[in-house]
PDB file of N, CA, C and O in Angstrom:
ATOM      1  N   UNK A   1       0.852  -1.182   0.000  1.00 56.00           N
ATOM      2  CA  UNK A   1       0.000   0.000   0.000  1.00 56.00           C
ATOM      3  C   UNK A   1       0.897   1.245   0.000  1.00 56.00           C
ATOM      4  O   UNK A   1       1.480   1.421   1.070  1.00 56.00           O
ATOM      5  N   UNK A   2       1.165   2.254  -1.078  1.00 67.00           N
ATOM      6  CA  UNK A   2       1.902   3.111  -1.179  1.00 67.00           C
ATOM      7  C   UNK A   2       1.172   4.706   0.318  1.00 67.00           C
ATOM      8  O   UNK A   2       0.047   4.951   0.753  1.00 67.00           O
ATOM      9  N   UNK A   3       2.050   5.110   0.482  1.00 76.00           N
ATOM     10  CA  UNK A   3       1.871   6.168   1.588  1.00 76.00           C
ATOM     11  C   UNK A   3       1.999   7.707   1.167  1.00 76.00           C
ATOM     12  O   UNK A   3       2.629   8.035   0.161  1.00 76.00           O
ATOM     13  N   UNK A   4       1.441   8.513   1.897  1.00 81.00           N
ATOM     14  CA  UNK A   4       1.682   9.796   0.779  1.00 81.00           C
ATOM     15  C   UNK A   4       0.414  10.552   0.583  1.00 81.00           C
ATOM     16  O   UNK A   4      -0.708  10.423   1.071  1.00 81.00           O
ATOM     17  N   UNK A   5       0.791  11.160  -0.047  1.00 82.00           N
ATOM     18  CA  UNK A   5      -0.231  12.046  -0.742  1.00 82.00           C
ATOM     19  C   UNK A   5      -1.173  11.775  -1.777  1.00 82.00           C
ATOM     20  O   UNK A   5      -0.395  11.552  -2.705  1.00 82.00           O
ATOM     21  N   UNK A   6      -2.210  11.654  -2.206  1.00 82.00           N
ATOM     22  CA  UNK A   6      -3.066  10.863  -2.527  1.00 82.00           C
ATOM     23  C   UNK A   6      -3.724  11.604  -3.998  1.00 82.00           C
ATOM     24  O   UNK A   6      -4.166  10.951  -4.943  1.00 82.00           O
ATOM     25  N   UNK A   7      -3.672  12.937  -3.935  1.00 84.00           N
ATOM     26  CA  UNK A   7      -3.693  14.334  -4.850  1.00 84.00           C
ATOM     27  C   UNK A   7      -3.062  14.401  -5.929  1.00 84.00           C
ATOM     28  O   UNK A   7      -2.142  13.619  -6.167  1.00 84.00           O
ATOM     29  N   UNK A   8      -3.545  15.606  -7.007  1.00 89.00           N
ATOM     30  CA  UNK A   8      -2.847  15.439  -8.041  1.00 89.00           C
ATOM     31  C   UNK A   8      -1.950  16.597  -7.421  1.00 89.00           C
ATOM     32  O   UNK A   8      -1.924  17.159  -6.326  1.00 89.00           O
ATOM     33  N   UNK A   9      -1.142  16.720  -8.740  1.00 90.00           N
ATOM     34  CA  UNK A   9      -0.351  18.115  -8.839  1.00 90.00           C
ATOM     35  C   UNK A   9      -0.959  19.062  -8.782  1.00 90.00           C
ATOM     36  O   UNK A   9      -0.662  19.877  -7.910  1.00 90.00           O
ATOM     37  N   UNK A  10      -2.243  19.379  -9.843  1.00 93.00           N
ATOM     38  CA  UNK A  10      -2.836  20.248  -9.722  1.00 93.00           C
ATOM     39  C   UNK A  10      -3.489  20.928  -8.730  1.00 93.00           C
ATOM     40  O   UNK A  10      -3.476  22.158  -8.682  1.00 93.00           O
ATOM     41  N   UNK A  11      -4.211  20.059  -7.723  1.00 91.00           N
ATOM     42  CA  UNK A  11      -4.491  20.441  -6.690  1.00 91.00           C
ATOM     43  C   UNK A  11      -3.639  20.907  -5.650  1.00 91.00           C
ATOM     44  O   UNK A  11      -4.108  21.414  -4.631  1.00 91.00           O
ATOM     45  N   UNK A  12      -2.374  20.764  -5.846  1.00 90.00           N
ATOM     46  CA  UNK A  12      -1.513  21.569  -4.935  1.00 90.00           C
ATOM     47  C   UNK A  12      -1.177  22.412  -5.367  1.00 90.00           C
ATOM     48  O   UNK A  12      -0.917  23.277  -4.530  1.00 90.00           O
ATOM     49  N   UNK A  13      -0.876  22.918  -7.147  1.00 92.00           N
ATOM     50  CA  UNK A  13      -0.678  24.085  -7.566  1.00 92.00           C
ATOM     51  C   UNK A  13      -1.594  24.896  -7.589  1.00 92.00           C
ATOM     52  O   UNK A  13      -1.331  26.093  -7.468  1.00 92.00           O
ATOM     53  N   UNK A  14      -3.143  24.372  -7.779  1.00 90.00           N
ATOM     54  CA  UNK A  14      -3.931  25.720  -7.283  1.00 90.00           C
ATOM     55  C   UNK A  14      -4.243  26.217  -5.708  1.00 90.00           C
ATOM     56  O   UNK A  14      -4.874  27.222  -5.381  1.00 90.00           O
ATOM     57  N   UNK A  15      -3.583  25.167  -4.781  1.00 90.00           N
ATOM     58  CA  UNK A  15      -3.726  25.563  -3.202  1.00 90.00           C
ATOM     59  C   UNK A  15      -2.545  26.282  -3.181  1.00 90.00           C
ATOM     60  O   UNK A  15      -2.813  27.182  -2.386  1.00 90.00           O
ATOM     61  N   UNK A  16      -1.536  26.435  -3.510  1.00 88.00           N
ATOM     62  CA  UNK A  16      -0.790  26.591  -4.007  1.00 88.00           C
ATOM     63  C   UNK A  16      -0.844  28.427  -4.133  1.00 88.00           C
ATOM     64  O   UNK A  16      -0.423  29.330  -3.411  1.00 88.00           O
ATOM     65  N   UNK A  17      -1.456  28.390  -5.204  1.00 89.00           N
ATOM     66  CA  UNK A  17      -1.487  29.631  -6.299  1.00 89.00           C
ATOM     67  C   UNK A  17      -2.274  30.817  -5.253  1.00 89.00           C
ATOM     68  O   UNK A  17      -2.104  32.026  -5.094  1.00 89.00           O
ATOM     69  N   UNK A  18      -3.412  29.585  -4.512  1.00 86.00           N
ATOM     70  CA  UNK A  18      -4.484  30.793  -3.922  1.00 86.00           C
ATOM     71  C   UNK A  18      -3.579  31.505  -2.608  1.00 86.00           C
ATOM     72  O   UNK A  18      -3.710  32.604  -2.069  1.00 86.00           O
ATOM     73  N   UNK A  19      -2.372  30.098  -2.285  1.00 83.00           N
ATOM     74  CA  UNK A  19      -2.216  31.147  -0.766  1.00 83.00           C
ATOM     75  C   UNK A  19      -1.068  32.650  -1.476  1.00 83.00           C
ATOM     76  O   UNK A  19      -1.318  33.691  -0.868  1.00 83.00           O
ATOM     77  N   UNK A  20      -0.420  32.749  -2.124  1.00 84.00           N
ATOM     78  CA  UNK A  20       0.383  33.412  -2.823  1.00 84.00           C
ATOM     79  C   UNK A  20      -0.443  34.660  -3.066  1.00 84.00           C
ATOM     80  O   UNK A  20      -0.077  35.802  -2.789  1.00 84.00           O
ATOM     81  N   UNK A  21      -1.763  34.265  -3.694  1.00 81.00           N
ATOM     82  CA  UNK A  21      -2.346  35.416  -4.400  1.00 81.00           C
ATOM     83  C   UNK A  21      -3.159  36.311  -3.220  1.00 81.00           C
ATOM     84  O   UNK A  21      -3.398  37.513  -3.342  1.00 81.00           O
ATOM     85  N   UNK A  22      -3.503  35.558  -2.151  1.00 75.00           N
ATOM     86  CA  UNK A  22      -4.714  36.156  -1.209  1.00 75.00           C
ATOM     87  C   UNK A  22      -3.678  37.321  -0.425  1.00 75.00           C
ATOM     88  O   UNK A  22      -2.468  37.353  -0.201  1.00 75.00           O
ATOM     89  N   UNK A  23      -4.847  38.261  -0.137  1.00 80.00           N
ATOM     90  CA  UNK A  23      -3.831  39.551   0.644  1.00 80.00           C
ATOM     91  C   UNK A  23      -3.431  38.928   2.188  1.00 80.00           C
ATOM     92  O   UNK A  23      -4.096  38.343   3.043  1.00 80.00           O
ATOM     93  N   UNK A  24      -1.786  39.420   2.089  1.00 76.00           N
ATOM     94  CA  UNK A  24      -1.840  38.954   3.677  1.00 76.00           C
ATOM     95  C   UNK A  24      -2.625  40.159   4.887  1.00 76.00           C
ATOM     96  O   UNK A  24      -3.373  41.110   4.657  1.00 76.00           O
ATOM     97  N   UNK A  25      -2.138  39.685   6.053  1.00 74.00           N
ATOM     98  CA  UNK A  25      -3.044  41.042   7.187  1.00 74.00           C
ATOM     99  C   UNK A  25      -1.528  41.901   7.466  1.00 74.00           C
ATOM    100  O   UNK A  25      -0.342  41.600   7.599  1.00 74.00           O
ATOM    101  N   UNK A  26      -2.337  43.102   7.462  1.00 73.00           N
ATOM    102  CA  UNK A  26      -1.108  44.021   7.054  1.00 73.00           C
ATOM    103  C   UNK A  26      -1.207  44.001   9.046  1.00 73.00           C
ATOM    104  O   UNK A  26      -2.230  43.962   9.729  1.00 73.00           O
ATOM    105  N   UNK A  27       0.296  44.045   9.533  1.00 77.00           N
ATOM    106  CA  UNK A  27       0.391  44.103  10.720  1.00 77.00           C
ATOM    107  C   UNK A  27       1.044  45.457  11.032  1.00 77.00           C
ATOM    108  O   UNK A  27       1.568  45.948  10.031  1.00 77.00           O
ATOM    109  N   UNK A  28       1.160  46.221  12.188  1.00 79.00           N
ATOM    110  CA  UNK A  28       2.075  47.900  12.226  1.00 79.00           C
ATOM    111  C   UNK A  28       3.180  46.929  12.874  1.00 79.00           C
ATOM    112  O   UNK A  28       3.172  45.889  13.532  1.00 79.00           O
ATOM    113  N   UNK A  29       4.164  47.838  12.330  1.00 86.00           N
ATOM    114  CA  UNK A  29       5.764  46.660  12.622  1.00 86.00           C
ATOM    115  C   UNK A  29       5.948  47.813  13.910  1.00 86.00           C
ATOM    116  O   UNK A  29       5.826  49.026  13.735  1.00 86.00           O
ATOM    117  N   UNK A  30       6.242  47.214  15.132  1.00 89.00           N
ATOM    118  CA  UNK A  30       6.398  47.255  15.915  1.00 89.00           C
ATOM    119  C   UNK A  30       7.575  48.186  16.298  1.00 89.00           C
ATOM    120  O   UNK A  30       8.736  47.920  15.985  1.00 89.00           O
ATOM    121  N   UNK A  31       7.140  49.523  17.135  1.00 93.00           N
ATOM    122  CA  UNK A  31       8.537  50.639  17.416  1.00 93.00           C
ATOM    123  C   UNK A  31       9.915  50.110  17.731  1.00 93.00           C
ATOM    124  O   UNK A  31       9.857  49.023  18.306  1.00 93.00           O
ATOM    125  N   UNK A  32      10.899  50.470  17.563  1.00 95.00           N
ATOM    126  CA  UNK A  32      11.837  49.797  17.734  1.00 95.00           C
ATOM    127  C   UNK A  32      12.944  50.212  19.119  1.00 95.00           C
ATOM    128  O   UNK A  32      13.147  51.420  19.251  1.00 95.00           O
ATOM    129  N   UNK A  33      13.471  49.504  19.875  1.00 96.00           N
ATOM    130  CA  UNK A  33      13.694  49.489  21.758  1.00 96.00           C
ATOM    131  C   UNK A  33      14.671  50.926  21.671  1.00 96.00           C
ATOM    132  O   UNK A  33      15.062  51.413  22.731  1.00 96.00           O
ATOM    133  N   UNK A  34      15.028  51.552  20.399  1.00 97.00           N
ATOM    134  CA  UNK A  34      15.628  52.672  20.985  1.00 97.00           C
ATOM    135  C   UNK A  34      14.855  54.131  20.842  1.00 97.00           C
ATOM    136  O   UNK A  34      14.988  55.246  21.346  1.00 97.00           O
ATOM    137  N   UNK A  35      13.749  53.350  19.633  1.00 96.00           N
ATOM    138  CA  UNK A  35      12.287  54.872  19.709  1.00 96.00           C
ATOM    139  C   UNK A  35      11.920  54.846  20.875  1.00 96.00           C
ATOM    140  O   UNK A  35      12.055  55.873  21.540  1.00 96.00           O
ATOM    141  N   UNK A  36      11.456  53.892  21.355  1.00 97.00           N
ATOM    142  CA  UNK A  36      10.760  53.655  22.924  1.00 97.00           C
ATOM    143  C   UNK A  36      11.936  54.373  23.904  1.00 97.00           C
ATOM    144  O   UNK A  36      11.402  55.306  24.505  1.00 97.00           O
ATOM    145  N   UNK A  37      12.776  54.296  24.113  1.00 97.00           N
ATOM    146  CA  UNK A  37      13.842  54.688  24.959  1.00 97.00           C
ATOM    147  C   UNK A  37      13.691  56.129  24.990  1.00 97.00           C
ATOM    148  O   UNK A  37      13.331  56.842  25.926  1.00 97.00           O
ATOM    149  N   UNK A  38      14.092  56.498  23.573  1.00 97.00           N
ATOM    150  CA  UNK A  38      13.872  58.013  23.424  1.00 97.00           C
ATOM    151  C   UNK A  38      12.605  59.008  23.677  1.00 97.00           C
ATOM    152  O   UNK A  38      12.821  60.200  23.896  1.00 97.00           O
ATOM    153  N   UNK A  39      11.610  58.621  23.652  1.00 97.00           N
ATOM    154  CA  UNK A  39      10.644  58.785  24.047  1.00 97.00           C
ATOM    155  C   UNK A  39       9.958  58.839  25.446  1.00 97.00           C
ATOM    156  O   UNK A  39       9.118  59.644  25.849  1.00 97.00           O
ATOM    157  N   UNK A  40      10.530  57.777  26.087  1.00 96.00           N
ATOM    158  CA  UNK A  40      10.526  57.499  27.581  1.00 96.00           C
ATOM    159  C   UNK A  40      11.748  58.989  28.345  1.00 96.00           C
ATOM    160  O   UNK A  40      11.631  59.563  29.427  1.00 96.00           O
ATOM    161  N   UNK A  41      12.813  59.194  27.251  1.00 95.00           N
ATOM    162  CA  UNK A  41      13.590  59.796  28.277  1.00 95.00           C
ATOM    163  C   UNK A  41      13.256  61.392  28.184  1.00 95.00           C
ATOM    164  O   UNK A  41      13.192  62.150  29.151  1.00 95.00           O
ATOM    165  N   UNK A  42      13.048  61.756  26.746  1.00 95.00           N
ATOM    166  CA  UNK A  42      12.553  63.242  26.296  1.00 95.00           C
ATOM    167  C   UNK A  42      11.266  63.545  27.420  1.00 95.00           C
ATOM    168  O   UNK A  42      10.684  62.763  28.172  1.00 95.00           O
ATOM    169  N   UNK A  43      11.091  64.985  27.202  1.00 93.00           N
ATOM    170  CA  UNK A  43      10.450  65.604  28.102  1.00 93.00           C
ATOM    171  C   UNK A  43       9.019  65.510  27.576  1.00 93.00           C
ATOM    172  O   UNK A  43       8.912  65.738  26.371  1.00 93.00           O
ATOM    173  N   UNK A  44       8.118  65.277  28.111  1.00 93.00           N
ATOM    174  CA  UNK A  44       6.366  64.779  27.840  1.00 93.00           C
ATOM    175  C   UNK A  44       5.807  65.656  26.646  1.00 93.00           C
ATOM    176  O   UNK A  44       5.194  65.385  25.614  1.00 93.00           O
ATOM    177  N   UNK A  45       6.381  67.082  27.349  1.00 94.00           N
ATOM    178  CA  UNK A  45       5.955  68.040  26.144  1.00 94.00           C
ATOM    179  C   UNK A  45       6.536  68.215  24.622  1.00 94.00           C
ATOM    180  O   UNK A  45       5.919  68.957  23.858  1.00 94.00           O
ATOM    181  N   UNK A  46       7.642  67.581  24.203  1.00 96.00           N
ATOM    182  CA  UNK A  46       8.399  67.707  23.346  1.00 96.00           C
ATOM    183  C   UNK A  46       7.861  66.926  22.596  1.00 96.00           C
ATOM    184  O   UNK A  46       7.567  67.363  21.484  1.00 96.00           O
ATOM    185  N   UNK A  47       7.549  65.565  22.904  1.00 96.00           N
ATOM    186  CA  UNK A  47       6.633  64.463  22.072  1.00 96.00           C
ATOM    187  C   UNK A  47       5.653  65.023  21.297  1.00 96.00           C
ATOM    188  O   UNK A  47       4.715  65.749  21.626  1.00 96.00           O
ATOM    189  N   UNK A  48       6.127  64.411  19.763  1.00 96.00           N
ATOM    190  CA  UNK A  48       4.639  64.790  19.223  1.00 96.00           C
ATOM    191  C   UNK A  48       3.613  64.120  19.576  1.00 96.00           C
ATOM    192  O   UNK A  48       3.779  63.274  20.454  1.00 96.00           O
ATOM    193  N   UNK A  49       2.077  64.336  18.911  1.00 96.00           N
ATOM    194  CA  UNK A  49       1.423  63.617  18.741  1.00 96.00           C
ATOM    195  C   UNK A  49       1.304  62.272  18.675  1.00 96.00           C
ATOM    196  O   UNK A  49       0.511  61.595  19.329  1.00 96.00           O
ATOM    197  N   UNK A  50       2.337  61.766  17.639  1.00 94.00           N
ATOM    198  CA  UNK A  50       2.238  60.352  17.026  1.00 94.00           C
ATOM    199  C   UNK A  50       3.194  59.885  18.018  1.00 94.00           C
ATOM    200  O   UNK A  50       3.080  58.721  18.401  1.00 94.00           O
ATOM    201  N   UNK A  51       4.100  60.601  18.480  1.00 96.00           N
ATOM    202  CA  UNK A  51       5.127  59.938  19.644  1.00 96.00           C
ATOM    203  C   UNK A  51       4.028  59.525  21.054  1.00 96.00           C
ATOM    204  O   UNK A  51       4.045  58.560  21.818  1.00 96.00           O
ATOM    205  N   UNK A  52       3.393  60.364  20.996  1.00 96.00           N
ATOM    206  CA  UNK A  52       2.997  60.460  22.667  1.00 96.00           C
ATOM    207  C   UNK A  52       1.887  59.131  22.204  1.00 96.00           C
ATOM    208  O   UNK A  52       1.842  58.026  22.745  1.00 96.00           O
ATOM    209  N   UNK A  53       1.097  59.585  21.129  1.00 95.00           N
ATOM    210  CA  UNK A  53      -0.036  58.397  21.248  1.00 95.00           C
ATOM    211  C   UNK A  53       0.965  56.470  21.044  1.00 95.00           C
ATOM    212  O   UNK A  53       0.479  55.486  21.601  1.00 95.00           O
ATOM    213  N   UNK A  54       2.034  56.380  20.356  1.00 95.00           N
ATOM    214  CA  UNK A  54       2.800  55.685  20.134  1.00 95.00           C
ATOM    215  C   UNK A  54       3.055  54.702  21.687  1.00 95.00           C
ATOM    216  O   UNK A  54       2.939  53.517  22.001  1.00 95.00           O
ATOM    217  N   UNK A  55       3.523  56.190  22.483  1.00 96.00           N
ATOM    218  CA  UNK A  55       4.295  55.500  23.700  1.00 96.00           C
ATOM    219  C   UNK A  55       3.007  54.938  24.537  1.00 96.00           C
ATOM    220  O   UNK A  55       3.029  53.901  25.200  1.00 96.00           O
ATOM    221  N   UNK A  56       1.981  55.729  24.400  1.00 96.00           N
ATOM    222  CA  UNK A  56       0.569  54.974  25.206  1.00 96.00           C
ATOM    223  C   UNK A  56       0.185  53.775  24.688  1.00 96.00           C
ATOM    224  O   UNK A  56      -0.344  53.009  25.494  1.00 96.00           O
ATOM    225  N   UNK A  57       0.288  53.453  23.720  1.00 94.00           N
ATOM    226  CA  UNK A  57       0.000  52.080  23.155  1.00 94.00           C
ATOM    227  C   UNK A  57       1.254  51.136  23.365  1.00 94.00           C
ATOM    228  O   UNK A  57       0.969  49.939  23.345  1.00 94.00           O
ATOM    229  N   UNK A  58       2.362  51.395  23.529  1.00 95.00           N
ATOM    230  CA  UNK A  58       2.844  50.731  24.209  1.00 95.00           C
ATOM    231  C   UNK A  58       3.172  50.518  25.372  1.00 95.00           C
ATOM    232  O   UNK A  58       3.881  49.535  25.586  1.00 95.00           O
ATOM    233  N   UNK A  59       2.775  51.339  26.438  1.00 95.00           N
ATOM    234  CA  UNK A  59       2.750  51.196  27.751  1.00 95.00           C
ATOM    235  C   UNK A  59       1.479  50.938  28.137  1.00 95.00           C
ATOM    236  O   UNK A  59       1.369  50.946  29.363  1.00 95.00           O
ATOM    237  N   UNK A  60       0.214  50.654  27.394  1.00 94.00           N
ATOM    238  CA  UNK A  60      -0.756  49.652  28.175  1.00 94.00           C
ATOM    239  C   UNK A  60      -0.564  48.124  27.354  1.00 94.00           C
ATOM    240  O   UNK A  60      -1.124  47.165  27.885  1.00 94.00           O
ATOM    241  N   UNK A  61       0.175  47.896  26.143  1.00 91.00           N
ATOM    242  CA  UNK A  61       0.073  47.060  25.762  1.00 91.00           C
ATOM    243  C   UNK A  61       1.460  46.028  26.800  1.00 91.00           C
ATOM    244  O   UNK A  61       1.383  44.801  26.860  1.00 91.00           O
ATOM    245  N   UNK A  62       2.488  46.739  27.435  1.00 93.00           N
ATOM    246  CA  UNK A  62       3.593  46.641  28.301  1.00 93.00           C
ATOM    247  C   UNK A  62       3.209  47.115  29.756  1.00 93.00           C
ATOM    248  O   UNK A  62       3.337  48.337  29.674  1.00 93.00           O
ATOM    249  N   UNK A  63       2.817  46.827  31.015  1.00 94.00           N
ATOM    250  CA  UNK A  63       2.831  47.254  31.935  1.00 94.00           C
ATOM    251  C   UNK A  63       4.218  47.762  32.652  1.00 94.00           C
ATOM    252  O   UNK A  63       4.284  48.775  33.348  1.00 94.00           O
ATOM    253  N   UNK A  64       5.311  46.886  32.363  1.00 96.00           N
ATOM    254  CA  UNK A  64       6.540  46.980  32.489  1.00 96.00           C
ATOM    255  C   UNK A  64       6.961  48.284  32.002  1.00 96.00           C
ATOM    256  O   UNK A  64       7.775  48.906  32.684  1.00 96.00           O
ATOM    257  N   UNK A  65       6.556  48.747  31.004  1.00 96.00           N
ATOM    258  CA  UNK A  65       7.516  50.052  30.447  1.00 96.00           C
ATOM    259  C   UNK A  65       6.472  51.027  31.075  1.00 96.00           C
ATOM    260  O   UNK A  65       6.946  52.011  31.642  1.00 96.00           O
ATOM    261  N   UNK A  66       5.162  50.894  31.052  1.00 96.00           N
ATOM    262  CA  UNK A  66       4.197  52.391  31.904  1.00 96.00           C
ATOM    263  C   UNK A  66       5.513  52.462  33.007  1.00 96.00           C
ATOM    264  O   UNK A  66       6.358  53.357  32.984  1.00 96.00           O
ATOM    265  N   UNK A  67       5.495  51.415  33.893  1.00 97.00           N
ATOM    266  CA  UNK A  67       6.160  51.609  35.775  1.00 97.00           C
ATOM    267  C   UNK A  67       7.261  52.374  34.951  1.00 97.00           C
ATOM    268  O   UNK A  67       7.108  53.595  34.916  1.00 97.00           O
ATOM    269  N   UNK A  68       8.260  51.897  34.335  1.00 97.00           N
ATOM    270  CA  UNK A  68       9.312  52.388  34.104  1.00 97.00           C
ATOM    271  C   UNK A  68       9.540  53.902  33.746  1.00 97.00           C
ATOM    272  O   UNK A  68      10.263  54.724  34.309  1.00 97.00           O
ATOM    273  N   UNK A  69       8.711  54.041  32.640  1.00 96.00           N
ATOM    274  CA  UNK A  69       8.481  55.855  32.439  1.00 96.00           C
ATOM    275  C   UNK A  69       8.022  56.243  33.300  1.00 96.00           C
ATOM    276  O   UNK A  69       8.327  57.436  33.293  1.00 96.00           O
ATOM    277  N   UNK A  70       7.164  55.959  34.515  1.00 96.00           N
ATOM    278  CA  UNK A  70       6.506  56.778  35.749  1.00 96.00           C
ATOM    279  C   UNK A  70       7.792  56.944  36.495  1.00 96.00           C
ATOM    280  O   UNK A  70       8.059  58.034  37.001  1.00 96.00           O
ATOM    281  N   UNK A  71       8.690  55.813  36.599  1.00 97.00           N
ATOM    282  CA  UNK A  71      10.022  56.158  37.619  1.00 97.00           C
ATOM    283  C   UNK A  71      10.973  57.356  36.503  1.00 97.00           C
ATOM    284  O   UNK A  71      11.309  58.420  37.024  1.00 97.00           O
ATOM    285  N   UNK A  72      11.223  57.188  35.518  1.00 96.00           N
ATOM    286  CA  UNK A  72      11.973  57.588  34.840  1.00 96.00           C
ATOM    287  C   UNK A  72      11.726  59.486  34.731  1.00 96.00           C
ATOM    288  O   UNK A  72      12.548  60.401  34.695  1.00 96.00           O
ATOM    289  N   UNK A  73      10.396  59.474  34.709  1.00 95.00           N
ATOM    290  CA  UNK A  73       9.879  60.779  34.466  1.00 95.00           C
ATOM    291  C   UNK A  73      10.075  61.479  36.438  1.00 95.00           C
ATOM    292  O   UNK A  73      10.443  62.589  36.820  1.00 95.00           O
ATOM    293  N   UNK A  74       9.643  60.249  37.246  1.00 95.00           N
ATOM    294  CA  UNK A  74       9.705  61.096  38.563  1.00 95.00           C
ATOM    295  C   UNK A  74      11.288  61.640  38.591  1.00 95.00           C
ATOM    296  O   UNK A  74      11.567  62.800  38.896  1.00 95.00           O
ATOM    297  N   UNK A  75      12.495  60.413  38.149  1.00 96.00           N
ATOM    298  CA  UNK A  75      13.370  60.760  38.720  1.00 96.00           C
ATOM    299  C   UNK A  75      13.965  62.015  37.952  1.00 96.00           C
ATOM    300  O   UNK A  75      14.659  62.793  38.606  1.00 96.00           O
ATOM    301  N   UNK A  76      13.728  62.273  36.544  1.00 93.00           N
ATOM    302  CA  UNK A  76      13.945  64.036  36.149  1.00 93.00           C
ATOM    303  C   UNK A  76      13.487  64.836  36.777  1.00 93.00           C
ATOM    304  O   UNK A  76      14.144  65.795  37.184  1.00 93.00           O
ATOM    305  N   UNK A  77      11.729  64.591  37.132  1.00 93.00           N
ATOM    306  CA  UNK A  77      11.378  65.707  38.174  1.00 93.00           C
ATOM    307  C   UNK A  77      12.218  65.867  39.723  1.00 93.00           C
ATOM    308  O   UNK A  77      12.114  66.736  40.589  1.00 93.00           O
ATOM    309  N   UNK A  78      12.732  65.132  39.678  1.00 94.00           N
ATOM    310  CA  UNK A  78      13.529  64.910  41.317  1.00 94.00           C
ATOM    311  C   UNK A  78      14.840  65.695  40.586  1.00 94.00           C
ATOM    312  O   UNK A  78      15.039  66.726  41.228  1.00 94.00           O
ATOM    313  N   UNK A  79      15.461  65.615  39.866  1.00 93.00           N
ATOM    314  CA  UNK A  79      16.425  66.433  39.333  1.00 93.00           C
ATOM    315  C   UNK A  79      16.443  67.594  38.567  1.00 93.00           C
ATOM    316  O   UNK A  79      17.483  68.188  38.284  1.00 93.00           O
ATOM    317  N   UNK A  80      15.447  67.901  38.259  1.00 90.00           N
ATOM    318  CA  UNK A  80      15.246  69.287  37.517  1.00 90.00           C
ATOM    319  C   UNK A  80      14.773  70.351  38.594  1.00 90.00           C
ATOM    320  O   UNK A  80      15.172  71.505  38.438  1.00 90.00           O
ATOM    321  N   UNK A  81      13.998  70.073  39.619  1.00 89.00           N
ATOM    322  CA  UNK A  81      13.353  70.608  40.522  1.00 89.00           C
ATOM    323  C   UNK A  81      13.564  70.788  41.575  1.00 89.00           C
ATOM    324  O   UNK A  81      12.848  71.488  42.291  1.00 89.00           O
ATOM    325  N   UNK A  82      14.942  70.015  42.071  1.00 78.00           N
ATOM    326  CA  UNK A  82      15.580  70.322  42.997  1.00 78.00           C
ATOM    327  C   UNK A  82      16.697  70.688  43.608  1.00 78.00           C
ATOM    328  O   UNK A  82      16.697  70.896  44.821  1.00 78.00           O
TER     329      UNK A  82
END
């Protein structure tokens, strides 16, 4: 009893053909650890728009980096202010 694939060719060249042709899901490529850095260290107000909404989507999508910019931002205010 031979083992295997049981199909023609064709049927794999048009399964084939369809995954090639169908649109993939366009994903947003992900900021990269030294935008985030920079962003975290610049001053709140300097951020644009697309920065500031940027860093909020990644600090609820990261709980880790919110804590971190809350320390990061206190400890400038602890140094600028005192």
């Amino acid at each position: 009893m031979p083992l295997g694939y049981q199909g023609s060719y064709a049927r794999v060249r048009a399964y084939l053909r369809l995954k090639r042709t169908s649109p993939r899901p366009v994903a947003a490529r992900p900021p990269s650890p030294r935008a985030v850095a920079g962003w975290i260290l610049r001053r709140p107000e300097t951020l644009s728009e697309s920065e500031q909404l940027q860093l909020r989507t990644v600090s609820t999508d990261c709980p880790e980096i919110a804590a971190l910019t809350r320390h990061v931002r206190s400890f400038a205010t602890m140094l600028t202010e005192r």
